[in-house]
Amino acid sequence: MLSLSALKSRMAADAHYKALPGRGILGHDTPPPKSKLPRRRFIMAAILFAALLLSSANNLGAVSRNPSQPQGNTESLKESKGGLSAQLTLAGPACNAFGTDIANLTLEVTYDSDTRLHVNIFDTENSQFTIPPSVVTLSEAPDGVHQNSSDLVFNYDPSPFAFWITRRSEPDAQPLFDTRITSLPATPIPPVIPTDNSTTLDSFPLVFEDQYLQLTSALPLSANVYGLGEVVASSGFRRDVGTDGGVGTIQTMWARDIADPIDQNIYGSHPVYMEHRFNGNTNKSQTHGVFLFSAAGSDTLLFTPSSSNVSLIEYRMVGGTLDFYFFSGPSPQRVIEQYGELVGLPTWQPAFGFGFHLCRWGYSNISETKEQVTKMREANIPLEVMWNDIDLYHAVRDFTTDPVSFPIQDVKAFIDELHENHQHYIPIVDAAVAKQINATDIYDPYTRGVELDMFIKNPDGSEYVGQVWPGYTVFPDWFSENAQTYWTEALTNWSRSGVNFSGIWLDMNEVSSFCEGSCGTGADLSNTAVPFLLPGAPGNAVTDYPEGYNATISGPSGNLTVNGTSTFGAGSAAKLLSKRGLGAGDQSDVQINSPPYAIHNGFGDLSVHAVATNATHADGAVELDVHNLWGLMEEKATHQALLQIQPKKRPFLISRSTFASSGKWTGHWLGDNFSKWQYMYFNIQGVLQFQLFQIPFVGADTCGFNDNTDEELCNRWMQLSAFMPFYRNHNVRGAISQEPYRWDSVANASRTAINVRYSLLPYWYSLFANSSMFGTPPVRALFYEFPDEPELFAVDRQYLIGRDILVTPVLTPNVSTVDGIFPGRGSVAWRDWYTHDVVNATSGGNTTLSAPLGHINVHVRDGSAILLHAAPAYTVAETRDGPFSLLVSLGPDGTAFGSAYLDDGETLPPTPNKTLTFNVAKGRLHITSLGTFDIGQKLESLTVLGAEKPQVVHVQGQSLQGWSYVAAQQKLLLDNVGLDLNGAVTVTWE
């Protein structure tokens, strides 16, 4: 056991905290590994701490001494800035359950600010791997004294040591985080998930070993927990804690190249969650957040044992330290902002990124790629960015173009033409670099990497050789001092050759390898075949009919209807969605290849379909410790390279694997999803997850990537994605084509939805400016804005864009209506975007809305003022050059408010900008303007909803004759007003 050196400390002076304003292979699923943890080892691994003495003025909790537990002696006393610290030493025999017990630990507790508390338990010798600041730079704690002003309070029991976090404002409420044995259910507990013996709970010790760490906290029964990803969760955005018919959750943090399995680990690792608590006595809610700053492979368990009066969260890690940050909120938005303040705020997005993007794996040559651009324009469906997948490459090698199918002179001419038409081009960059086959094989990206000594190695110092698309490959080592030089050179040379890209798409960066171990060492390097058949290749044709289609009944056409009858589910009932140490590779005392505790990696062994865990990096770190960081480090290097290629322009990146702070460098797409209705629904929870993770620019492959889509699904999905941040249609090689012009109904639905999207671009742009400045999430779950309405806590079939736009998509086939809840319980008027009618909504329950094919329901919240583009055009640039309009939806008291951020849409801030503020009250609109950016476009029209019919309208003090009024919607319309938004504007009606 461990004894804890006592420390009496005061908080050092810190400045007052200021609140911020407001593709991969189709793998086969494998069953989860069984735990290697015998029951007795849970008991043996218990760690006991001796007394922690604090100033009684801190009121951090009473000291309770248990004479049956041995006590340790105080060995050192020291003060720490902003909190307390103490030394822990092993006071009893080591247990070594899954590794070696750490004999000496340090506890540091720091009140970073009034809203953030840092609790760090780490090995005193610093031999355990921790994330270097060069990889993730966390914000420093603001100066100031926060001990007595923080709403978060650190409490403890001395022996056995346990801690819990409470709110100063609610000291008697259930703690936010509570590791005390007395707060946890009695043990032993049989498997909470009956099919998984690792969920047997014999005790709840704090364990700190070199290859296994464990910590458990009590949660409120049926806690509302969100986050802990990346995952496609069957339970939805709210995680399954094992109540209300659920079985619980095992969230594994191990980046994995796999086509979007349900309830398993996938591409990214984000060990942060938000918990939302509702007090039934006060009918009020509060939200807090918990972040474990660790890259270790791990399981995070959420479950509720039978008959337990609490739910649980348990961390099980195969390395690292217990480094926790707690955020007090108290609102969902504030928690997300506070997390962003710590890990870094999202990168600024260029305006073109909000346009419609088109791609597929299977555009086999430049002519086919160009054809899509032509056909999209012929169909008058706006296309902003054209992409190419790995078809672009010569021999599937990074930074190349195929000399036959994609001649570089033709690629250059194509991209130049796109740019002339205000359009853009983005190519793919895969994570692995092809290994040169022989001395006559000229491939500069490999030879230059060897020259700079910047590829990952085997433990013996030889080159680690895996296998990906081009055959045998090597992998950039981002810990190498030459990594940035190499990566910038490679991207610069590619761009200068004629691939003048506007952004980069990073794929396969978990990092993925198709074989196990350094399989290319000593192999026949001329064998460039991958060990499986590609989709669409002979023997692996994508021939399945779309979901729900029965060819026996409906014939082989695959059409939406046959003789006027819907083909989805014909002959059967349609399917419904369910509700629901710095370790070194040559260390003999560390089990690098097979950690003793088997986390629930979907592939089983951690080295399957990935760079092996004993692969070694330039600083001595092994892949076991840094695996989850590879994608993040590639994103950072790519972002910085693009800044060198196009100085002062905002880099545009989309990446698959992500980690905490990735949003500073990149956006994200939700991976290799499926052309199924269920996955369109999963689209929403995925976007909501990544708002919490501070990677707000996110979206799914519209119409689905894997399998064959159909007309109805693609129709609905093109509409849904028009109201998501990242809007791209992308599908797999060999599947049917799904560009939106392929079906008339999809083309019509797309034109309509994109028209609305482009109208809303000033609103989207302003939301993302707030995200980059303050961490405010652009896309929000309904309860973020209405936190005291429990009926909203699990809603993830609808969502809000900002605070003012409610989206209610159709997510099932064969329907012409959709049910949706309208937040506010009758206190908020929601107006239809298209008709401006007020919805006659059921208070606190679902309302059925008309939703014929081609229509997506969008509603505007009262009290809002939204700046719009009045004339949506074919491209974002052309749209931005056109006039503005303003939509005002008055609240019941006749007021409304809104703001808009404007700049040139491409320059990296700081750059000239202007913020417009719209205030409406008592029949008067006042627009204020702040900033130096010159707005060349005029405000041409104004629509006010909810207004009484006026007798007279004045604009800038002058009577206006050209106005109209529609009584049915209480709608006041002003056209052709031509107002300059660079100065103050006043409009009155009375």
CSV table of N, CA, C and O in Angstrom, one decimal, residues 23-24 230 260 267 352-363 376 381-391 424-430 503-509 652-657 666-675 679-680 683 687 697-706 709 713-714 716-732 738-740 746 750 753-754 757-758 764:
chain,number,residue,atom,x,y,z
A,23,ARG,N,-10.4,4.9,-45.3
A,23,ARG,CA,-11.3,4.6,-46.1
A,23,ARG,C,-10.9,3.3,-45.4
A,23,ARG,O,-10.5,3.6,-44.8
A,24,GLY,N,-10.6,2.9,-45.9
A,24,GLY,CA,-10.1,1.9,-45.1
A,24,GLY,C,-10.6,0.6,-45.5
A,24,GLY,O,-11.3,0.4,-46.5
A,230,GLU,N,-14.1,8.2,-30.2
A,230,GLU,CA,-15.1,8.2,-31.2
A,230,GLU,C,-15.9,6.9,-31.2
A,230,GLU,O,-15.3,5.9,-31.1
A,260,ASP,N,-16.8,1.8,-39.6
A,260,ASP,CA,-17.9,2.2,-38.8
A,260,ASP,C,-18.7,1.1,-38.1
A,260,ASP,O,-20.0,1.0,-38.3
A,267,TYR,N,-11.9,5.3,-35.3
A,267,TYR,CA,-10.8,6.0,-35.7
A,267,TYR,C,-10.1,6.9,-34.7
A,267,TYR,O,-8.9,7.1,-34.7
A,352,PHE,N,-15.0,28.7,-48.5
A,352,PHE,CA,-15.3,27.7,-49.5
A,352,PHE,C,-15.6,26.4,-48.9
A,352,PHE,O,-16.3,25.5,-49.5
A,353,GLY,N,-15.1,26.1,-47.7
A,353,GLY,CA,-15.3,24.8,-47.0
A,353,GLY,C,-16.7,24.5,-46.7
A,353,GLY,O,-17.1,23.3,-46.6
A,354,PHE,N,-17.6,25.6,-46.6
A,354,PHE,CA,-19.0,25.4,-46.3
A,354,PHE,C,-19.8,25.1,-47.6
A,354,PHE,O,-21.0,24.9,-47.4
A,355,GLY,N,-19.2,25.0,-48.7
A,355,GLY,CA,-19.9,24.6,-49.9
A,355,GLY,C,-20.1,23.1,-50.0
A,355,GLY,O,-19.8,22.3,-49.1
A,356,PHE,N,-20.7,22.7,-51.2
A,356,PHE,CA,-20.9,21.2,-51.4
A,356,PHE,C,-19.7,20.6,-52.0
A,356,PHE,O,-19.2,21.1,-53.0
A,357,HIS,N,-19.3,19.4,-51.5
A,357,HIS,CA,-18.1,18.7,-52.0
A,357,HIS,C,-18.5,17.4,-52.6
A,357,HIS,O,-19.5,16.7,-52.1
A,358,LEU,N,-17.8,16.9,-53.6
A,358,LEU,CA,-18.1,15.7,-54.3
A,358,LEU,C,-16.9,14.9,-54.5
A,358,LEU,O,-15.8,15.4,-54.9
A,359,CYS,N,-17.0,13.5,-54.3
A,359,CYS,CA,-15.9,12.6,-54.4
A,359,CYS,C,-16.4,11.2,-54.6
A,359,CYS,O,-17.6,10.9,-54.3
A,360,ARG,N,-15.6,10.3,-55.1
A,360,ARG,CA,-15.8,8.9,-54.9
A,360,ARG,C,-14.5,8.1,-55.1
A,360,ARG,O,-13.6,8.6,-55.8
A,361,TRP,N,-14.4,7.0,-54.5
A,361,TRP,CA,-13.3,6.0,-54.8
A,361,TRP,C,-13.8,5.3,-56.0
A,361,TRP,O,-14.7,4.5,-56.0
A,362,GLY,N,-13.2,5.6,-57.2
A,362,GLY,CA,-13.6,5.0,-58.4
A,362,GLY,C,-13.7,5.9,-59.6
A,362,GLY,O,-14.1,5.5,-60.7
A,363,TYR,N,-13.4,7.2,-59.4
A,363,TYR,CA,-13.2,8.1,-60.6
A,363,TYR,C,-11.9,7.7,-61.2
A,363,TYR,O,-10.8,8.2,-60.8
A,376,MET,N,-22.7,18.3,-63.0
A,376,MET,CA,-23.3,19.0,-61.8
A,376,MET,C,-23.7,20.4,-62.3
A,376,MET,O,-24.8,20.9,-61.9
A,381,ILE,N,-26.8,22.0,-60.0
A,381,ILE,CA,-26.6,21.6,-58.5
A,381,ILE,C,-25.2,22.2,-58.1
A,381,ILE,O,-24.2,21.8,-58.6
A,382,PRO,N,-25.2,23.2,-57.2
A,382,PRO,CA,-23.9,23.8,-56.9
A,382,PRO,C,-22.9,22.8,-56.4
A,382,PRO,O,-23.1,21.9,-55.6
A,383,LEU,N,-21.7,23.0,-57.0
A,383,LEU,CA,-20.5,22.2,-56.6
A,383,LEU,C,-19.4,23.1,-56.3
A,383,LEU,O,-18.9,23.9,-57.2
A,384,GLU,N,-18.9,23.1,-55.1
A,384,GLU,CA,-17.8,24.0,-54.7
A,384,GLU,C,-16.5,23.3,-54.8
A,384,GLU,O,-15.5,24.0,-55.2
A,385,VAL,N,-16.4,22.0,-54.4
A,385,VAL,CA,-15.1,21.4,-54.3
A,385,VAL,C,-15.1,20.0,-54.9
A,385,VAL,O,-16.0,19.2,-54.6
A,386,MET,N,-14.2,19.7,-55.8
A,386,MET,CA,-14.1,18.4,-56.4
A,386,MET,C,-12.9,17.7,-55.8
A,386,MET,O,-11.8,18.3,-55.6
A,387,TRP,N,-13.1,16.4,-55.4
A,387,TRP,CA,-12.1,15.6,-54.7
A,387,TRP,C,-11.7,14.4,-55.6
A,387,TRP,O,-12.4,14.0,-56.4
A,388,ASN,N,-10.5,13.9,-55.3
A,388,ASN,CA,-10.1,12.6,-55.9
A,388,ASN,C,-9.6,11.7,-54.8
A,388,ASN,O,-8.8,12.2,-53.8
A,389,ASP,N,-10.0,10.5,-54.8
A,389,ASP,CA,-9.5,9.4,-53.9
A,389,ASP,C,-8.2,8.8,-54.5
A,389,ASP,O,-7.6,9.4,-55.3
A,390,ILE,N,-7.8,7.7,-54.0
A,390,ILE,CA,-6.5,7.1,-54.4
A,390,ILE,C,-6.4,6.7,-55.9
A,390,ILE,O,-5.3,6.4,-56.3
A,391,ASP,N,-7.5,6.8,-56.6
A,391,ASP,CA,-7.4,6.6,-58.1
A,391,ASP,C,-6.4,7.6,-58.7
A,391,ASP,O,-5.8,7.3,-59.7
A,424,HIS,N,-12.9,24.6,-56.3
A,424,HIS,CA,-11.6,24.1,-55.6
A,424,HIS,C,-11.4,22.6,-55.8
A,424,HIS,O,-12.3,21.9,-56.2
A,425,TYR,N,-10.2,22.2,-55.5
A,425,TYR,CA,-9.8,20.8,-55.7
A,425,TYR,C,-9.1,20.3,-54.4
A,425,TYR,O,-8.2,21.0,-53.9
A,426,ILE,N,-9.4,19.1,-54.0
A,426,ILE,CA,-8.8,18.5,-52.8
A,426,ILE,C,-8.4,17.0,-53.1
A,426,ILE,O,-9.3,16.2,-53.5
A,427,PRO,N,-7.2,16.6,-53.0
A,427,PRO,CA,-6.7,15.2,-53.2
A,427,PRO,C,-6.5,14.5,-51.8
A,427,PRO,O,-6.4,15.2,-50.8
A,428,ILE,N,-6.4,13.2,-51.9
A,428,ILE,CA,-6.2,12.4,-50.7
A,428,ILE,C,-4.7,12.3,-50.4
A,428,ILE,O,-3.9,12.3,-51.4
A,429,VAL,N,-4.3,12.2,-49.2
A,429,VAL,CA,-3.0,11.8,-48.8
A,429,VAL,C,-3.1,10.7,-47.8
A,429,VAL,O,-3.7,10.8,-46.7
A,430,ASP,N,-2.6,9.5,-48.1
A,430,ASP,CA,-2.6,8.4,-47.2
A,430,ASP,C,-1.5,8.4,-46.2
A,430,ASP,O,-0.4,9.0,-46.5
A,503,GLY,N,-6.8,22.2,-50.4
A,503,GLY,CA,-6.8,21.6,-49.1
A,503,GLY,C,-6.4,20.1,-49.2
A,503,GLY,O,-6.1,19.7,-50.3
A,504,ILE,N,-6.3,19.4,-48.1
A,504,ILE,CA,-5.8,18.1,-48.1
A,504,ILE,C,-6.7,17.2,-47.3
A,504,ILE,O,-7.3,17.6,-46.2
A,505,TRP,N,-6.9,16.0,-47.8
A,505,TRP,CA,-7.7,14.9,-47.1
A,505,TRP,C,-6.8,13.8,-46.6
A,505,TRP,O,-6.1,13.2,-47.3
A,506,LEU,N,-6.7,13.7,-45.3
A,506,LEU,CA,-5.8,12.7,-44.6
A,506,LEU,C,-6.6,11.5,-44.2
A,506,LEU,O,-7.6,11.5,-43.5
A,507,ASP,N,-6.1,10.4,-44.8
A,507,ASP,CA,-6.8,9.1,-44.6
A,507,ASP,C,-5.9,8.0,-44.0
A,507,ASP,O,-4.6,8.2,-44.1
A,508,MET,N,-6.4,7.0,-43.5
A,508,MET,CA,-5.7,5.8,-43.0
A,508,MET,C,-4.7,6.1,-41.9
A,508,MET,O,-3.7,5.4,-41.7
A,509,ASN,N,-5.0,7.1,-41.2
A,509,ASN,CA,-3.9,7.6,-40.2
A,509,ASN,C,-4.2,7.2,-38.8
A,509,ASN,O,-3.9,8.0,-37.9
A,652,PHE,N,-7.2,24.1,-45.1
A,652,PHE,CA,-8.4,23.3,-45.1
A,652,PHE,C,-8.0,21.9,-45.1
A,652,PHE,O,-7.3,21.4,-46.0
A,653,LEU,N,-8.3,21.2,-44.0
A,653,LEU,CA,-8.0,19.8,-43.8
A,653,LEU,C,-9.2,19.0,-43.3
A,653,LEU,O,-10.0,19.5,-42.5
A,654,ILE,N,-9.3,17.8,-43.8
A,654,ILE,CA,-10.2,16.8,-43.3
A,654,ILE,C,-9.5,15.5,-43.0
A,654,ILE,O,-8.7,15.0,-43.8
A,655,SER,N,-9.6,15.0,-41.8
A,655,SER,CA,-8.8,13.9,-41.3
A,655,SER,C,-9.7,12.8,-40.7
A,655,SER,O,-10.8,13.1,-40.2
A,656,ARG,N,-9.3,11.5,-40.8
A,656,ARG,CA,-10.1,10.5,-40.2
A,656,ARG,C,-9.8,10.2,-38.7
A,656,ARG,O,-10.6,10.3,-37.9
A,657,SER,N,-8.5,10.0,-38.4
A,657,SER,CA,-8.2,9.7,-37.0
A,657,SER,C,-7.9,11.1,-36.3
A,657,SER,O,-7.3,12.0,-36.8
A,666,THR,N,-7.6,20.6,-37.9
A,666,THR,CA,-8.3,19.9,-38.9
A,666,THR,C,-9.8,19.8,-38.7
A,666,THR,O,-10.3,20.1,-37.5
A,667,GLY,N,-10.6,19.5,-39.7
A,667,GLY,CA,-11.9,19.0,-39.6
A,667,GLY,C,-11.9,17.5,-39.7
A,667,GLY,O,-10.9,16.8,-39.8
A,668,HIS,N,-13.1,16.9,-39.7
A,668,HIS,CA,-13.2,15.4,-39.7
A,668,HIS,C,-14.4,15.0,-40.5
A,668,HIS,O,-15.4,15.6,-40.5
A,669,TRP,N,-14.3,13.8,-41.1
A,669,TRP,CA,-15.5,13.1,-41.6
A,669,TRP,C,-15.7,11.8,-40.9
A,669,TRP,O,-14.7,11.3,-40.3
A,670,LEU,N,-16.9,11.4,-40.8
A,670,LEU,CA,-17.3,10.3,-39.9
A,670,LEU,C,-16.9,8.9,-40.4
A,670,LEU,O,-17.5,7.9,-40.0
A,671,GLY,N,-16.0,8.8,-41.3
A,671,GLY,CA,-15.4,7.6,-41.7
A,671,GLY,C,-16.2,6.8,-42.7
A,671,GLY,O,-17.1,7.3,-43.4
A,672,ASP,N,-15.9,5.5,-42.8
A,672,ASP,CA,-16.5,4.6,-43.8
A,672,ASP,C,-17.8,4.1,-43.4
A,672,ASP,O,-18.0,2.9,-43.0
A,673,ASN,N,-18.9,4.9,-43.6
A,673,ASN,CA,-20.2,4.5,-43.1
A,673,ASN,C,-20.9,3.7,-44.2
A,673,ASN,O,-20.3,3.3,-45.2
A,674,PHE,N,-22.2,3.4,-44.0
A,674,PHE,CA,-22.9,2.5,-44.9
A,674,PHE,C,-24.1,3.2,-45.4
A,674,PHE,O,-24.7,4.1,-44.8
A,675,SER,N,-24.5,2.8,-46.6
A,675,SER,CA,-25.7,3.3,-47.3
A,675,SER,C,-27.0,2.7,-46.7
A,675,SER,O,-27.7,1.9,-47.4
A,679,TYR,N,-27.6,4.5,-40.6
A,679,TYR,CA,-26.4,5.3,-40.6
A,679,TYR,C,-26.6,6.8,-40.9
A,679,TYR,O,-25.8,7.6,-40.5
A,680,MET,N,-27.7,7.1,-41.6
A,680,MET,CA,-28.1,8.5,-41.7
A,680,MET,C,-28.4,9.0,-40.3
A,680,MET,O,-28.1,10.1,-40.0
A,683,ASN,N,-25.4,9.7,-38.3
A,683,ASN,CA,-24.8,11.0,-38.8
A,683,ASN,C,-25.0,12.1,-37.7
A,683,ASN,O,-24.0,12.8,-37.4
A,687,VAL,N,-21.9,14.0,-35.4
A,687,VAL,CA,-21.7,15.4,-35.5
A,687,VAL,C,-21.8,16.1,-34.1
A,687,VAL,O,-20.9,16.9,-33.7
A,697,PHE,N,-16.1,21.2,-37.3
A,697,PHE,CA,-16.3,21.0,-38.8
A,697,PHE,C,-16.2,19.6,-39.1
A,697,PHE,O,-15.2,19.0,-39.3
A,698,VAL,N,-17.4,19.0,-39.2
A,698,VAL,CA,-17.6,17.5,-39.3
A,698,VAL,C,-18.8,17.2,-40.1
A,698,VAL,O,-19.8,17.9,-40.1
A,699,GLY,N,-18.8,16.0,-40.7
A,699,GLY,CA,-19.9,15.5,-41.5
A,699,GLY,C,-19.7,14.1,-41.9
A,699,GLY,O,-18.6,13.6,-41.8
A,700,ALA,N,-20.8,13.5,-42.4
A,700,ALA,CA,-20.7,12.1,-42.8
A,700,ALA,C,-20.6,12.0,-44.4
A,700,ALA,O,-21.0,12.9,-45.1
A,701,ASP,N,-20.2,10.8,-44.9
A,701,ASP,CA,-20.3,10.6,-46.3
A,701,ASP,C,-21.7,10.5,-46.7
A,701,ASP,O,-22.4,9.5,-46.4
A,702,THR,N,-22.2,11.5,-47.4
A,702,THR,CA,-23.6,11.7,-47.7
A,702,THR,C,-24.1,10.6,-48.7
A,702,THR,O,-23.3,10.3,-49.6
A,703,CYS,N,-25.2,10.0,-48.4
A,703,CYS,CA,-25.8,8.9,-49.1
A,703,CYS,C,-25.1,7.6,-48.8
A,703,CYS,O,-25.5,6.5,-49.3
A,704,GLY,N,-24.1,7.6,-48.0
A,704,GLY,CA,-23.3,6.4,-47.5
A,704,GLY,C,-22.2,6.1,-48.4
A,704,GLY,O,-22.1,6.4,-49.6
A,705,PHE,N,-21.1,5.5,-47.8
A,705,PHE,CA,-19.9,5.1,-48.5
A,705,PHE,C,-20.0,3.7,-48.9
A,705,PHE,O,-19.9,3.4,-50.1
A,706,ASN,N,-20.1,2.7,-48.0
A,706,ASN,CA,-20.1,1.3,-48.4
A,706,ASN,C,-21.5,0.9,-48.8
A,706,ASN,O,-22.5,1.5,-48.4
A,709,THR,N,-26.5,2.7,-52.4
A,709,THR,CA,-27.6,3.6,-51.9
A,709,THR,C,-28.8,3.4,-52.8
A,709,THR,O,-28.8,2.6,-53.8
A,713,LEU,N,-33.2,7.1,-50.1
A,713,LEU,CA,-32.2,7.4,-49.1
A,713,LEU,C,-31.3,8.5,-49.4
A,713,LEU,O,-31.0,9.4,-48.6
A,714,CYS,N,-30.8,8.6,-50.7
A,714,CYS,CA,-29.9,9.7,-51.1
A,714,CYS,C,-30.6,11.0,-51.1
A,714,CYS,O,-30.1,12.0,-50.8
A,716,ARG,N,-33.1,12.0,-49.1
A,716,ARG,CA,-33.2,12.4,-47.7
A,716,ARG,C,-31.9,12.9,-47.1
A,716,ARG,O,-31.8,13.8,-46.4
A,717,TRP,N,-30.8,12.1,-47.5
A,717,TRP,CA,-29.5,12.4,-46.9
A,717,TRP,C,-28.9,13.6,-47.5
A,717,TRP,O,-28.2,14.4,-46.8
A,718,MET,N,-29.1,13.9,-48.8
A,718,MET,CA,-28.6,15.1,-49.3
A,718,MET,C,-29.2,16.3,-48.7
A,718,MET,O,-28.6,17.4,-48.5
A,719,GLN,N,-30.5,16.2,-48.2
A,719,GLN,CA,-31.1,17.3,-47.5
A,719,GLN,C,-30.5,17.4,-46.1
A,719,GLN,O,-30.2,18.5,-45.7
A,720,LEU,N,-30.4,16.3,-45.4
A,720,LEU,CA,-29.9,16.3,-44.0
A,720,LEU,C,-28.5,17.0,-44.0
A,720,LEU,O,-28.2,17.9,-43.2
A,721,SER,N,-27.6,16.5,-44.9
A,721,SER,CA,-26.2,17.0,-44.9
A,721,SER,C,-26.1,18.4,-45.3
A,721,SER,O,-25.1,19.1,-44.9
A,722,ALA,N,-27.1,19.0,-46.0
A,722,ALA,CA,-27.1,20.4,-46.3
A,722,ALA,C,-27.1,21.2,-45.0
A,722,ALA,O,-26.8,22.4,-45.0
A,723,PHE,N,-27.5,20.6,-43.9
A,723,PHE,CA,-27.6,21.3,-42.6
A,723,PHE,C,-26.6,20.8,-41.6
A,723,PHE,O,-26.8,20.8,-40.4
A,724,MET,N,-25.5,20.2,-42.1
A,724,MET,CA,-24.4,19.8,-41.3
A,724,MET,C,-23.2,20.7,-41.7
A,724,MET,O,-23.1,21.2,-42.8
A,725,PRO,N,-22.2,20.8,-40.8
A,725,PRO,CA,-21.0,21.6,-41.2
A,725,PRO,C,-20.3,21.2,-42.4
A,725,PRO,O,-20.1,22.0,-43.3
A,726,PHE,N,-19.8,20.0,-42.5
A,726,PHE,CA,-19.1,19.5,-43.7
A,726,PHE,C,-20.0,18.7,-44.5
A,726,PHE,O,-20.7,17.7,-44.1
A,727,TYR,N,-20.1,19.0,-45.8
A,727,TYR,CA,-21.2,18.5,-46.7
A,727,TYR,C,-20.5,17.9,-47.9
A,727,TYR,O,-20.1,18.6,-48.9
A,728,ARG,N,-20.3,16.5,-47.9
A,728,ARG,CA,-19.6,15.8,-49.0
A,728,ARG,C,-20.4,14.5,-49.3
A,728,ARG,O,-20.8,13.8,-48.4
A,729,ASN,N,-20.6,14.3,-50.6
A,729,ASN,CA,-21.1,13.0,-51.1
A,729,ASN,C,-19.9,12.2,-51.6
A,729,ASN,O,-19.1,12.6,-52.4
A,730,HIS,N,-19.8,11.0,-51.0
A,730,HIS,CA,-18.6,10.1,-51.3
A,730,HIS,C,-19.0,8.7,-51.2
A,730,HIS,O,-19.7,8.3,-50.2
A,731,ASN,N,-18.6,7.8,-52.2
A,731,ASN,CA,-19.0,6.4,-52.1
A,731,ASN,C,-17.9,5.5,-52.6
A,731,ASN,O,-16.9,5.9,-53.1
A,732,VAL,N,-18.1,4.2,-52.4
A,732,VAL,CA,-17.0,3.2,-52.5
A,732,VAL,C,-16.8,2.8,-54.0
A,732,VAL,O,-17.8,2.8,-54.8
A,738,GLN,N,-23.7,7.6,-57.1
A,738,GLN,CA,-24.7,8.3,-56.3
A,738,GLN,C,-24.5,9.9,-56.3
A,738,GLN,O,-25.0,10.5,-55.4
A,739,GLU,N,-23.9,10.4,-57.4
A,739,GLU,CA,-23.9,11.8,-57.5
A,739,GLU,C,-25.3,12.3,-57.5
A,739,GLU,O,-26.2,11.7,-58.1
A,740,PRO,N,-25.6,13.5,-57.0
A,740,PRO,CA,-27.0,13.9,-56.8
A,740,PRO,C,-27.7,14.2,-58.2
A,740,PRO,O,-29.0,14.2,-58.2
A,746,VAL,N,-33.6,13.5,-56.5
A,746,VAL,CA,-32.5,13.8,-55.6
A,746,VAL,C,-31.9,15.2,-56.1
A,746,VAL,O,-31.5,16.0,-55.3
A,750,SER,N,-31.7,18.3,-53.7
A,750,SER,CA,-30.4,18.9,-53.5
A,750,SER,C,-30.4,20.4,-53.8
A,750,SER,O,-29.8,21.2,-53.0
A,753,ALA,N,-32.2,22.2,-50.9
A,753,ALA,CA,-31.5,22.2,-49.7
A,753,ALA,C,-30.2,23.1,-49.8
A,753,ALA,O,-29.9,23.8,-48.8
A,754,ILE,N,-29.5,23.0,-50.9
A,754,ILE,CA,-28.3,23.8,-51.0
A,754,ILE,C,-28.6,25.3,-51.1
A,754,ILE,O,-27.9,26.1,-50.6
A,757,ARG,N,-29.0,26.3,-47.6
A,757,ARG,CA,-27.7,26.3,-47.0
A,757,ARG,C,-26.9,27.5,-47.4
A,757,ARG,O,-26.3,28.2,-46.5
A,758,TYR,N,-26.9,27.9,-48.7
A,758,TYR,CA,-26.1,29.0,-49.1
A,758,TYR,C,-26.7,30.3,-48.6
A,758,TYR,O,-26.0,31.3,-48.4
A,764,TRP,N,-23.9,30.3,-40.6
A,764,TRP,CA,-22.9,29.3,-40.4
A,764,TRP,C,-21.5,29.9,-40.1
A,764,TRP,O,-20.8,29.5,-39.2
